């Protein structure tokens, strides 16, 4: 599963590649590593709400609201493109 997660960058739409260009090499490595780690803890090649909230334990509804910002496709999970875009906001 891990290799599939890292190869997702190659399949990114042009918009996501543009978003990635806003980050430095070290930041991109950290974003990729964090996504890979969280996706491996979730079913599939995405990050589910439970895993996200465990990694970003914010008080009250703030964690839920942050998840919703990252999950801009409203699928209930966060894919790599959404993860990168979420950090760019």
Coordinates of C-alpha atoms in Angstrom, one line a residue:
X1 CA 0.0 0.0 0.0
X2 CA 2.8 2.4 0.8
X3 CA 4.2 2.5 -2.7
X4 CA 0.8 3.3 -4.1
X5 CA 0.5 6.2 -1.8
X6 CA 3.8 7.7 -2.8
X7 CA 3.0 7.2 -6.5
X8 CA -0.2 9.2 -6.2
X9 CA 1.8 12.4 -6.7
X10 CA 2.5 11.3 -10.3
X11 CA -1.2 11.2 -11.0
X12 CA -2.0 14.6 -9.5
X13 CA -4.0 17.0 -11.6
X14 CA -2.2 20.1 -12.8
X15 CA -3.8 22.2 -10.0
X16 CA -2.3 20.0 -7.3
X17 CA 1.1 20.1 -8.9
X18 CA 0.8 23.9 -8.8
X19 CA -0.1 23.8 -5.1
X20 CA 2.9 21.5 -4.5
X21 CA 5.2 24.1 -6.1
X22 CA 4.4 26.4 -3.2
X23 CA 6.4 24.2 -0.8
X24 CA 10.1 23.6 -0.5
X25 CA 11.6 20.1 -0.9
X26 CA 11.8 19.4 2.8
X27 CA 8.2 20.5 3.3
X28 CA 7.0 18.2 0.4
X29 CA 8.9 15.3 1.9
X30 CA 7.3 15.9 5.3
X31 CA 3.8 16.2 3.7
X32 CA 4.3 13.0 1.7
X33 CA 5.7 11.1 4.8
X34 CA 2.8 12.3 7.0
X35 CA 0.2 11.4 4.3
X36 CA 1.8 8.0 3.9
X37 CA 1.8 7.3 7.6
X38 CA -1.8 8.4 8.1
X39 CA -3.0 6.6 5.0
X40 CA -1.4 3.4 6.2
X41 CA -3.4 3.7 9.4
X42 CA -6.7 4.1 7.4
X43 CA -8.5 1.8 5.1
X44 CA -7.5 2.3 1.5
X45 CA -5.1 4.9 0.2
X46 CA -6.8 7.8 1.9
X47 CA -7.0 9.2 5.4
X48 CA -10.3 8.6 7.2
X49 CA -11.8 11.0 9.8
X50 CA -10.9 8.9 12.8
X51 CA -7.2 8.7 11.9
X52 CA -7.1 12.4 11.0
X53 CA -8.7 13.4 14.4
X54 CA -6.2 11.2 16.3
X55 CA -3.3 12.9 14.5
X56 CA -4.7 16.4 14.9
X57 CA -6.4 16.3 18.3
X58 CA -8.1 19.7 18.4
X59 CA -10.6 20.7 21.1
X60 CA -14.3 20.6 20.5
X61 CA -15.5 20.7 16.9
X62 CA -12.3 22.3 15.6
X63 CA -10.8 18.9 14.6
X64 CA -14.1 18.1 12.7
X65 CA -14.0 21.5 11.0
X66 CA -10.4 21.1 10.0
X67 CA -11.2 17.6 8.5
X68 CA -14.0 19.1 6.5
X69 CA -11.7 21.8 5.1
X70 CA -9.2 19.2 4.0
X71 CA -12.0 16.9 2.6
X72 CA -13.0 19.4 -0.1
X73 CA -14.4 16.7 -2.3
X74 CA -16.8 15.7 0.5
X75 CA -16.1 12.0 0.3
X76 CA -15.5 11.4 4.0
X77 CA -11.8 10.7 3.4
X78 CA -8.8 12.8 2.4
X79 CA -6.8 11.8 -0.6
X80 CA -3.2 13.0 -1.3
X81 CA -4.4 15.9 -3.5
X82 CA -6.8 17.2 -0.8
X83 CA -4.1 16.7 1.9
X84 CA -1.6 18.9 -0.1
X85 CA -4.3 21.5 -0.8
X86 CA -5.3 21.6 2.8
X87 CA -1.9 22.6 3.9
X88 CA -1.7 25.3 1.2
X89 CA -4.8 27.0 2.7

